Coordinates of C-alpha atoms in Angstrom, one line a residue:
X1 CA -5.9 -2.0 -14.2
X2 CA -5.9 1.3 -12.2
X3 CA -8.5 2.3 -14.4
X4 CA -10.8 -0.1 -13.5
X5 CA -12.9 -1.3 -10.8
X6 CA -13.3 -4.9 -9.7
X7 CA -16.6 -6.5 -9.9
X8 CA -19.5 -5.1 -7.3
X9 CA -17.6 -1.6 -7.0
X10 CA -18.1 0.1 -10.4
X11 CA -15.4 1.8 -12.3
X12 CA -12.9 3.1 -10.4
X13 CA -11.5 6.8 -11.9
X14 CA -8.8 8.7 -10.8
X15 CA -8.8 12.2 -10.8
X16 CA -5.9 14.9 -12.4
X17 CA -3.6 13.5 -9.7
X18 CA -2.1 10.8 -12.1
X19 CA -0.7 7.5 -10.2
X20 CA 2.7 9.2 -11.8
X21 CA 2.3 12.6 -10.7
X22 CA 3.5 12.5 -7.6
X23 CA 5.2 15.3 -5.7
X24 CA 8.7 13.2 -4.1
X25 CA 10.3 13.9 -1.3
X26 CA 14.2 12.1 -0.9
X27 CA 13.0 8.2 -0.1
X28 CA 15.0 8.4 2.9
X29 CA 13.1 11.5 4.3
X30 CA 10.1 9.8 3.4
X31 CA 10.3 6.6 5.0
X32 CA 11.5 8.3 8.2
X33 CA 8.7 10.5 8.8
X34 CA 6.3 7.8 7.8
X35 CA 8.5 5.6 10.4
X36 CA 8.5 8.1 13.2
X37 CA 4.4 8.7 12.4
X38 CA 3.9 5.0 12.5
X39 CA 5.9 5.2 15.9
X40 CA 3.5 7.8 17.6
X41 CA 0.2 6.0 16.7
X42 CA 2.2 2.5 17.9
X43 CA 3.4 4.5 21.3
X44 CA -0.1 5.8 22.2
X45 CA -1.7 2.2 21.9
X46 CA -0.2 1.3 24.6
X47 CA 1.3 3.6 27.0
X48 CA -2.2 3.6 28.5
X49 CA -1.0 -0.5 29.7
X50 CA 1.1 -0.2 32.6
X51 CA -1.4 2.6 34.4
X52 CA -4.2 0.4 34.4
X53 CA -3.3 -0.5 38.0
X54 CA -3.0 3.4 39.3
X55 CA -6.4 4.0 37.1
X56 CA -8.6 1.2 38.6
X57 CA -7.3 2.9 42.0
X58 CA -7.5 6.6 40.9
X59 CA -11.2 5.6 39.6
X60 CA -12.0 3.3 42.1
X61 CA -13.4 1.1 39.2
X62 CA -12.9 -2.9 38.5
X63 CA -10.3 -4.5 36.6
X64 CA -13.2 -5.4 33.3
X65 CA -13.8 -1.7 33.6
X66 CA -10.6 0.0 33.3
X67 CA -9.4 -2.4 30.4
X68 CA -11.5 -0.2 28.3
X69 CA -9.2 2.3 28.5
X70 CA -7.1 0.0 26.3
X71 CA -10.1 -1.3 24.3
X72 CA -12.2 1.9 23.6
X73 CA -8.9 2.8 21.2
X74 CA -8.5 -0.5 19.3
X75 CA -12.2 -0.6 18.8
X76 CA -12.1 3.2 17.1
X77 CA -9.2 1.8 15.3
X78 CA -10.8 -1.0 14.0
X79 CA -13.5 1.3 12.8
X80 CA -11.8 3.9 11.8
X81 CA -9.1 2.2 9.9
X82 CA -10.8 0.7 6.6
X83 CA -12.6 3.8 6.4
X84 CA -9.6 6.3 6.6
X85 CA -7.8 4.0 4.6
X86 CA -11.2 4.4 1.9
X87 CA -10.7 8.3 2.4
X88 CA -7.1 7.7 1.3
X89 CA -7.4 5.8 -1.8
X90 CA -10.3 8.5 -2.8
X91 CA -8.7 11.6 -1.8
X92 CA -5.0 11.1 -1.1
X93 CA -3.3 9.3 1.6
X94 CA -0.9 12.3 2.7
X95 CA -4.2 13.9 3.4
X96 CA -5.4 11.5 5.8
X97 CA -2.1 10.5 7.1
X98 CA -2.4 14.3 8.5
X99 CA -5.8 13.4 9.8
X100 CA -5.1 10.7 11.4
X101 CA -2.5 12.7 12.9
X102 CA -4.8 15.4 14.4
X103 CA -6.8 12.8 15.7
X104 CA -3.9 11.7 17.5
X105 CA -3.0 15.0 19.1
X106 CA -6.7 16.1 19.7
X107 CA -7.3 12.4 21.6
X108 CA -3.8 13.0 23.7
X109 CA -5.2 16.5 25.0
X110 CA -8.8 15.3 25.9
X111 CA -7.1 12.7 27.8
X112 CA -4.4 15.1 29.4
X113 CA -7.9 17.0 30.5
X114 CA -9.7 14.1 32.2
X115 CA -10.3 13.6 35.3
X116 CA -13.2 11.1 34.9
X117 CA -12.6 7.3 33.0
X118 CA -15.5 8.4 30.7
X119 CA -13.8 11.6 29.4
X120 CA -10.3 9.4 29.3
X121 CA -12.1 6.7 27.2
X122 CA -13.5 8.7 24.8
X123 CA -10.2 10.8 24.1
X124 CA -8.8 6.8 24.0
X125 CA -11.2 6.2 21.3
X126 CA -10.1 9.6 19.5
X127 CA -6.5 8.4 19.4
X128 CA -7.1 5.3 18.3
X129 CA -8.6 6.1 14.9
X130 CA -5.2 7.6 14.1
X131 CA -4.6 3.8 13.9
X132 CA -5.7 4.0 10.4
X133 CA -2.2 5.4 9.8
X134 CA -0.3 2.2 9.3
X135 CA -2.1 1.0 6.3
X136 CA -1.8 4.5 4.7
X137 CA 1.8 4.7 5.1
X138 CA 1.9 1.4 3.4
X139 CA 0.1 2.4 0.7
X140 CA 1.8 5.7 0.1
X141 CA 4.9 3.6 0.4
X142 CA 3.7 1.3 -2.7
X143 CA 2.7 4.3 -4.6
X144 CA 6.0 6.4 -4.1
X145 CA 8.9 4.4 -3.9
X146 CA 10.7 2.0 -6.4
X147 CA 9.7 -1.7 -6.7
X148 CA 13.1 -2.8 -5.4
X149 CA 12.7 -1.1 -2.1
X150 CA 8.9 -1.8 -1.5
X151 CA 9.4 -4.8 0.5
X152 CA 12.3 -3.4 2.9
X153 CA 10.1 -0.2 3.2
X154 CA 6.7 -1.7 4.8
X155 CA 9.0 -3.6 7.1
X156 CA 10.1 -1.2 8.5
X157 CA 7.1 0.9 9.1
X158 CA 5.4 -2.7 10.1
X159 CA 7.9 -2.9 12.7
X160 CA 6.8 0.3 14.3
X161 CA 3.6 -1.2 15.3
X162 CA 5.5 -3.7 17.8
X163 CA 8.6 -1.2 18.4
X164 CA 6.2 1.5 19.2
X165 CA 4.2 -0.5 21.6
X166 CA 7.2 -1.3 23.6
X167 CA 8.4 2.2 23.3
X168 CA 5.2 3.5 25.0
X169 CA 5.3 1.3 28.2
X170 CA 9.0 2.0 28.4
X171 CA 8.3 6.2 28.4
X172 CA 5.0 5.7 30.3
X173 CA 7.2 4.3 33.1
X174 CA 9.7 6.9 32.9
X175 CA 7.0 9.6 33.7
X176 CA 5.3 8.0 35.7
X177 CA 8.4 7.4 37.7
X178 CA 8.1 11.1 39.0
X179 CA 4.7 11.5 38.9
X180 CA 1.5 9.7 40.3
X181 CA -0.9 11.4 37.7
X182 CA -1.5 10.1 34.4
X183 CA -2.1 13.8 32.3
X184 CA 1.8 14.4 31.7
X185 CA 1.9 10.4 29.9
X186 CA -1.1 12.3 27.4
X187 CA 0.7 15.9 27.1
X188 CA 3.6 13.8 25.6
X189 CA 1.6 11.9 23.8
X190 CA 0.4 15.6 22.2
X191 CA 4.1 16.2 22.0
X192 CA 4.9 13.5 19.9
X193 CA 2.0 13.6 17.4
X194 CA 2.3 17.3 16.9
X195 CA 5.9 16.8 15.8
X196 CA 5.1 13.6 13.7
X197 CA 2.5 15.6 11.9
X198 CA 5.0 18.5 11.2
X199 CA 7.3 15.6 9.9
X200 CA 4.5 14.3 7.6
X201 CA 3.3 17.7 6.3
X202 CA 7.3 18.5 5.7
X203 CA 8.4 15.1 3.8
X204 CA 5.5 12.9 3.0
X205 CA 4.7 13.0 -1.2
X206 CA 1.6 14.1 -1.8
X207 CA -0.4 12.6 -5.3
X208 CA -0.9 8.8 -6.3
X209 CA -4.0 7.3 -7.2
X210 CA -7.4 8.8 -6.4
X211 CA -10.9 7.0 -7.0
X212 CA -13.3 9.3 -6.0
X213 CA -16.4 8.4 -5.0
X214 CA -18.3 8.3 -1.7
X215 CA -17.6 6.7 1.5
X216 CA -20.0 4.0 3.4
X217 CA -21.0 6.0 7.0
X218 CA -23.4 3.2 7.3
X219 CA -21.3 1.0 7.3
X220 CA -18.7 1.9 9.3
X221 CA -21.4 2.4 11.9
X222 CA -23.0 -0.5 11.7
X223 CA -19.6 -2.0 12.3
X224 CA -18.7 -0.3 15.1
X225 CA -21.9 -1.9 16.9
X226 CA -21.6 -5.3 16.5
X227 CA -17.9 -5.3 17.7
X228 CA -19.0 -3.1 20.9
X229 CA -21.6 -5.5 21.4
X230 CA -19.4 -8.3 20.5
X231 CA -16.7 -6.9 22.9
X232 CA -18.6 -5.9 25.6
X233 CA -20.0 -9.2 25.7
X234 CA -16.6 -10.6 26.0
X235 CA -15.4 -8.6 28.8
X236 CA -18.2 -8.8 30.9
X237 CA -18.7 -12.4 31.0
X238 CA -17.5 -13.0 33.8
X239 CA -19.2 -10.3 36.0
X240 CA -22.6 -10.3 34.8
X241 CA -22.3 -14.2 34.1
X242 CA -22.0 -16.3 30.4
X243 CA -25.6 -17.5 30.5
X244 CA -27.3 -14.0 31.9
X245 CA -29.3 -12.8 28.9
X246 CA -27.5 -9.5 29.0
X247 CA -24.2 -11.7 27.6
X248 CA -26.1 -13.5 25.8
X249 CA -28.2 -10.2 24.7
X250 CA -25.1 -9.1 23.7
X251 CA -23.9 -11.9 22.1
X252 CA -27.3 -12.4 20.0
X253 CA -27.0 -8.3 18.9
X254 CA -23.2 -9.0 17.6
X255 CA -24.3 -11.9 15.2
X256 CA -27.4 -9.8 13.7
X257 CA -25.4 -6.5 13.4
X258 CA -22.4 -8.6 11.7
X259 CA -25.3 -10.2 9.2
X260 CA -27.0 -6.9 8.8
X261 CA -23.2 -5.6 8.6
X262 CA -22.3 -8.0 5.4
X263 CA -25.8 -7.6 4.0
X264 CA -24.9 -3.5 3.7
X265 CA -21.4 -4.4 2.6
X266 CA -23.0 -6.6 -0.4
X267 CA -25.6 -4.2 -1.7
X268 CA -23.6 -0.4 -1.5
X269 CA -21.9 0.5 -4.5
X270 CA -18.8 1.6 -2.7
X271 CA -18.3 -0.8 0.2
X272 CA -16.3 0.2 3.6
X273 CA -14.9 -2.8 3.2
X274 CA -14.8 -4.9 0.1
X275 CA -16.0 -8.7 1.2
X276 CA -13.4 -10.2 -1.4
X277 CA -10.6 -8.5 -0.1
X278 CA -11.8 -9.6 3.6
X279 CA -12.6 -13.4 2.8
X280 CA -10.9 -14.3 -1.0
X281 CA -9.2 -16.7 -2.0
X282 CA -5.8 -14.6 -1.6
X283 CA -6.8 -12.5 1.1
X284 CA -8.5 -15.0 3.8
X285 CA -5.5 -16.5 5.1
X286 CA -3.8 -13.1 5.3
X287 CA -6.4 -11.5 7.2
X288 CA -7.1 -14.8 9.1
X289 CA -3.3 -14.4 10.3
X290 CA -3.3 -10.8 10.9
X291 CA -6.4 -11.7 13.6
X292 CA -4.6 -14.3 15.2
X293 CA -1.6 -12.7 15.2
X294 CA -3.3 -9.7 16.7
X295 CA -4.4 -11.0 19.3
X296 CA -1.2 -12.6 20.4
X297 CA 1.2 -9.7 20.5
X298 CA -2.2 -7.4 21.8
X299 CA -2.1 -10.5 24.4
X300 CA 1.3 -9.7 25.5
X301 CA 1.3 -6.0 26.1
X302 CA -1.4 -6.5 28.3
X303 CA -0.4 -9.3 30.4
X304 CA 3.0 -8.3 31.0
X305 CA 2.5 -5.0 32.3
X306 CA 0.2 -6.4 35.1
X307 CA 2.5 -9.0 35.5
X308 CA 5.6 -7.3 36.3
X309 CA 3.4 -4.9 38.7
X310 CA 2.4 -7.8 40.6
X311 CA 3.7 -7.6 44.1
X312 CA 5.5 -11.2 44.6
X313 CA 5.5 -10.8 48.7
X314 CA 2.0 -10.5 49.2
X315 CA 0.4 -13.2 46.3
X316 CA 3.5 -15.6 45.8
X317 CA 3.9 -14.5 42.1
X318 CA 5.0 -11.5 39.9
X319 CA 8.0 -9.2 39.9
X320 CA 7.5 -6.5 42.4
X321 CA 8.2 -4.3 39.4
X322 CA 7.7 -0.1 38.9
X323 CA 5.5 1.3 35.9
X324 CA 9.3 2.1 34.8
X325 CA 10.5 -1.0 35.3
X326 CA 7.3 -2.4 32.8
X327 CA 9.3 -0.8 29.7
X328 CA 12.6 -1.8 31.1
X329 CA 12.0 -5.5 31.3
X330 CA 11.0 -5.1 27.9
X331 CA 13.9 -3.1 26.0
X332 CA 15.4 -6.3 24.5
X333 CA 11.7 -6.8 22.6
X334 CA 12.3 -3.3 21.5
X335 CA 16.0 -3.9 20.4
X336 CA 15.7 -7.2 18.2
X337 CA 12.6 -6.1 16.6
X338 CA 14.5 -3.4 15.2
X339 CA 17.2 -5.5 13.9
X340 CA 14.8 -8.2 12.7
X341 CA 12.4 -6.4 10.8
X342 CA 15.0 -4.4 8.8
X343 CA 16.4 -8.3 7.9
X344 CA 12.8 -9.2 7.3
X345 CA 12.7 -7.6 3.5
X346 CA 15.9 -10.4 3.2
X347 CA 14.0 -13.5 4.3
X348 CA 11.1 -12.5 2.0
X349 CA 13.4 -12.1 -0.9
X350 CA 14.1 -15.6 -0.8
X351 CA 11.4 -17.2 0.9
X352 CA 8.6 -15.0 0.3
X353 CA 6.0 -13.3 2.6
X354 CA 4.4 -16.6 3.9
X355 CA 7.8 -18.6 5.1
X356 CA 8.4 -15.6 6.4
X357 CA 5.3 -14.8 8.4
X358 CA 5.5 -18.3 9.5
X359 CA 8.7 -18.3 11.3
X360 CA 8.2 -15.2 12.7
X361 CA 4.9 -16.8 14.3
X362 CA 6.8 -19.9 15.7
X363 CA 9.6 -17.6 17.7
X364 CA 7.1 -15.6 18.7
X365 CA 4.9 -19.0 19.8
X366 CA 8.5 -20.2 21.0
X367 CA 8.1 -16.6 23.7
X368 CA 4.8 -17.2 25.1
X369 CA 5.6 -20.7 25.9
X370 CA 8.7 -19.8 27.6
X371 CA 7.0 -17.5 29.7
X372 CA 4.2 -19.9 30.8
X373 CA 7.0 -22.1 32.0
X374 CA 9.8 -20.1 33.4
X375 CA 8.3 -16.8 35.0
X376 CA 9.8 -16.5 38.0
X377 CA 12.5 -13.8 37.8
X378 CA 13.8 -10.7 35.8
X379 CA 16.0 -13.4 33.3
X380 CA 13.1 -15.2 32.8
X381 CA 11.0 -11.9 31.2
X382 CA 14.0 -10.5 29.4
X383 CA 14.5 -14.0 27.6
X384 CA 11.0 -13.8 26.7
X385 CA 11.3 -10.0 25.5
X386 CA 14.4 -11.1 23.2
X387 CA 12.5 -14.2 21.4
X388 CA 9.3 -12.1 21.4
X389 CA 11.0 -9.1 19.5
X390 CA 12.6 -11.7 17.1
X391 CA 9.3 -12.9 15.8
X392 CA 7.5 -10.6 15.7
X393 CA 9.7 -7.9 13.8
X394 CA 9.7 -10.7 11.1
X395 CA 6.3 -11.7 11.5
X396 CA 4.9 -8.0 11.1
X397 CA 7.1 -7.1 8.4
X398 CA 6.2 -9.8 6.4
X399 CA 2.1 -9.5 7.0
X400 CA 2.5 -6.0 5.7
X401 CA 3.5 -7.5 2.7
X402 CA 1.5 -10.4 2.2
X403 CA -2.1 -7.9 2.9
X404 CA -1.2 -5.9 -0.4
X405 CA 0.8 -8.0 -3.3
X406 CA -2.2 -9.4 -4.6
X407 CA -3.7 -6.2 -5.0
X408 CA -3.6 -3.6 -7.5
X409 CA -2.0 -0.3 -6.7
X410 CA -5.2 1.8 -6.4
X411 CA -6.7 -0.6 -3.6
X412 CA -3.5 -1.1 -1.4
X413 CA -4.4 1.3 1.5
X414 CA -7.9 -0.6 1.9
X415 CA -6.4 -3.9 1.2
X416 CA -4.0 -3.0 3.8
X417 CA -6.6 -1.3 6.1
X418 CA -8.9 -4.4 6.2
X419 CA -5.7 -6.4 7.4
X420 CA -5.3 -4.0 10.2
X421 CA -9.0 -3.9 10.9
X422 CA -8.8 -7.6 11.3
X423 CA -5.6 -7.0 13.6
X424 CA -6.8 -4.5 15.8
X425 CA -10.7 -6.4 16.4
X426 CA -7.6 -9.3 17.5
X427 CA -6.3 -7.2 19.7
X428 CA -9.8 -5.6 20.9
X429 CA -10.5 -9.7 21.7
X430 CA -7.2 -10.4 23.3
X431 CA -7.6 -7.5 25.7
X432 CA -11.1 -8.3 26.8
X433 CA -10.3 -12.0 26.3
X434 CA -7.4 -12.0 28.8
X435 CA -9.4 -9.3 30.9
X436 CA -12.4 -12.5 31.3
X437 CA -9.7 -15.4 32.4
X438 CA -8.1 -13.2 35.0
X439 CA -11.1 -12.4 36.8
X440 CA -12.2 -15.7 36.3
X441 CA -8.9 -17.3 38.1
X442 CA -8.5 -15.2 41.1
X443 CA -6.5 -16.0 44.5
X444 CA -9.4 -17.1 47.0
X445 CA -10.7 -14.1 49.2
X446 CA -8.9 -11.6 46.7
X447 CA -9.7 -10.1 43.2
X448 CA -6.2 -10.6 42.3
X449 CA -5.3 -12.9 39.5
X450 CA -3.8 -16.1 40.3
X451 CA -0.8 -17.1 38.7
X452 CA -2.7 -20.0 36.8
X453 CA -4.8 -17.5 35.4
X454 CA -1.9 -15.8 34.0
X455 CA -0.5 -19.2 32.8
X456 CA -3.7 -19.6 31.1
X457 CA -3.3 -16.5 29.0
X458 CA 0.3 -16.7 27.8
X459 CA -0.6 -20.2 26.5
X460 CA -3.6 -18.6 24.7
X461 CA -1.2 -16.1 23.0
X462 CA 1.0 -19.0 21.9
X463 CA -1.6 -21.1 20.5
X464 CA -2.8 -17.7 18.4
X465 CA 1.0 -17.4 17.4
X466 CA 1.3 -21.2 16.6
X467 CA -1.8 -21.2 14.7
X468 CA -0.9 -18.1 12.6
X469 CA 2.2 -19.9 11.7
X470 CA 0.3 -22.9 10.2
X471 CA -2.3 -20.3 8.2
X472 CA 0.8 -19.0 6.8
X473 CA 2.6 -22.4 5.9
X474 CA -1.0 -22.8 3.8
X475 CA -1.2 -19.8 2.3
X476 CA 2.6 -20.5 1.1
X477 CA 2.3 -24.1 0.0
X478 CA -1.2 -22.5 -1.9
X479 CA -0.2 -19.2 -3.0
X480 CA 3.8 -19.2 -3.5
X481 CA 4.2 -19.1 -6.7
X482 CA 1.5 -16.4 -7.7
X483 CA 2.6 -14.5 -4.8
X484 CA 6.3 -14.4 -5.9
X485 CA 5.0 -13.5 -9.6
X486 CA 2.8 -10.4 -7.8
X487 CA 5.4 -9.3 -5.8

């Protein structure tokens, strides 16, 4: 089967590099230095979160405009992702794990640089394509390691996506704490992606399968169009208004360039992004989760953060909270993620990836509707950070899995990278989703959020998690048994 295409991609060969011949570092070394790369991609996604109140004053800019801060890197790494990933199944995923790295570091230091929001967005959107390291460290993970520890391994490295996030707020704060400017947040960011790389380039195998072949620029730019257009029509709904025929300009552009998008998809030999591995039979409901469940936990780091900054003498709400305080309130998140995820691989041995997803969804369902009804104090947020963490260390483990088993080894970094591509255009929604209802439920006279807005948005987030959990309750009662015999 690793010989061989599927239908619509021609035949797939691999080079020398034999699936077989590859050069193996320890497992343990491995896994950690794809753990602690996963971790510096995770940390930069969002340390960005709780400055956007210092930015929009620093750039005297509005609330929809500094959010792209945020958005500017999910979008590249929604992009970038299922092409890197492409790159990795053609030419080796060490080699653009390392990319993806220097990416990382080159984004940090543009940003550390800036003193304008448009040079800090673009080096935003440079460190976001390094997002297209999780699905490669999956896939080098299936290549390298024995079948038995497969499952336990891209839990783990899963898990840094939401311990990472968490992580990132929490040092963000801790900088910020003892300094007003947001370059030393970036130089550590550097820092950290430098010393990942290193890590990588040290410890990583190098071989597995390699296709060949040539990668689809058109499409990945014809992509990266129609979710700006898509995106920017979302954020700005509010402020230019949902019936102006720039929204709706916007709105009409998405729809073509998706159509136009799918049309170049159908008729290159060697797609960005394979249609049947985006909307089959065993890959819909996956990816359909991944979205939902993307834009829930996306949801969450960026209502929070403004949250706990909100000053509760002045508009009646919020925690009076520090930029360090942002990443305290949310250390329990951090701690049982860790321990859930690692007890993840456990819950899919005898339940399989599905169940598993699913009751990671409903805790994580279970948080958001906790915080829409008890948010007045410090208890209230670190209850919601400890249920959070729960569900979603299981919930993202057990996606990682579920994106790849029913493919073949030779297509598991772009079967993984289409799942995060679906994830991070979830998150890109969330944050300019969340970004609309906030300036659309403001306190009278003020352009601060009301509370109700908020409410509105963390029951959002739960419906997304609560509706992930039913797509993966279908995709079990559907799929189970196949999905057991893949695995």
């Amino acid at each position: 089967m690793s010989g061989t295409g599927t239908k619509g991609t021609g035949p797939v060969k691999l080079t020398e590099h034999a699936e077989t011949e590859t050069t193996r570092a320890p497992a343990g070394l491995t896994l950690l230095a794809l753990a602690v790369a996963g971790m510096a991609v995770s940390v930069q996604q969002t340390l960005v979160l709780p400055l956007l109140p210092r930015l929009m004053t620093a750039f005297h800019v509005s609330v929809s405009a500094v959010t792209w801060v945020f958005t500017a890197s999910l979008l590249a790494g929604a992009v970038a992702t299922p092409l890197l990933s492409r790159f990795g199944d053609m030419y080796g995923k060490k080699k653009m794990i390392i990319v993806t790295l220097g990416l990382l570091v080159a984004g940090s230091v543009v940003c550390a640089l800036s003193t304008s929001l448009g040079v800090l967005i673009a080096g935003r959107a440079l460190q976001g394509a390094s997002a297209a390291l999780i699905p490669l460290a999956i896939g080098t993970i299936r290549d390298a390691f024995p079948a038995d520890r497969v499952t336990t391994a891209i839990g783990v490295v899963s898990a840094t996506m939401g311990v990472g996030g968490t992580i990132g707020m929490l040092f963000t704060g801790m900088i910020a704490d003892h300094s007003t400017s947001h370059h030393p947040v970036f130089w550590t960011a550097a820092a950290l992606g430098a010393g990942a790389l290193v890590l990588v380039a040290a410890c990583a195998p190098s071989g597995g399968g390699r296709t060949g072949g040539r990668p689809d620029v058109l499409g990945a730019l014809v992509l990266g169009a129609w979710l700006v257009c898509l995106l920017l029509g979302i954020s700005q709904g509010n402020s230019w208004g949902w019936g102006s025929g720039r929204v709706l300009g916007l709105f009409a552009a998405a729809a073509v360039l998706c159509a136009v998008w799918v049309a170049v998809e159908l008729a290159v030999r060697e797609p960005l992004v394979r249609l049947n591995l985006l909307v089959g039979s065993r890959s819909l409901s996956a990816n359909l989760a991944s979205l939902v469940l993307g834009f829930s936990m996306f949801a969450a780091f960026t209502l929070v953060s403004n949250f706990v900054q909100t000053p509760r003498e002045q508009v009646g709400y919020g925690l009076s909270g520090s930029v360090l305080d942002v990443g305290l309130y949310m250390l329990p998140s951090t701690a049982t993620m860790l321990v859930f995820s690692a007890l993840a691989g456990r819950f899919e041995a005898r339940l399989g990836a599905a169940y598993t997803l699913a009751i990671g969804s409903v805790f994580a369902a279970l948080s958001y509707v906790w915080l829409a009804l008890f948010n007045d104090s410090v208890a209230d947020l670190l209850v919601f950070g400890a249920v959070q963490g729960v569900g979603f260390g299981i919930a993202y483990a057990a996606l990682g899995t579920l994106a790849v088993q029913h493919v073949p080894m030779h297509e598991s970094g772009i079967a993984s990278g289409i799942n995060s591509l679906v994830r991070t255009a979830g998150g890109s929604t969330a944050s300019a989703a969340t970004a609309s209802v906030l300036t659309a439920n403001v306190i009278r006279g003020t352009s601060v959020p009301s509370l109700h807005g908020y409410v509105l948005c963390f029951v959002l987030a739960a419906i997304g998690a609560g509706f992930t959990a039913v797509v993966a309750v279908l995709h079990g009662l559907r799929h189970g048994r196949r999905a057991a015999a893949a695995a």
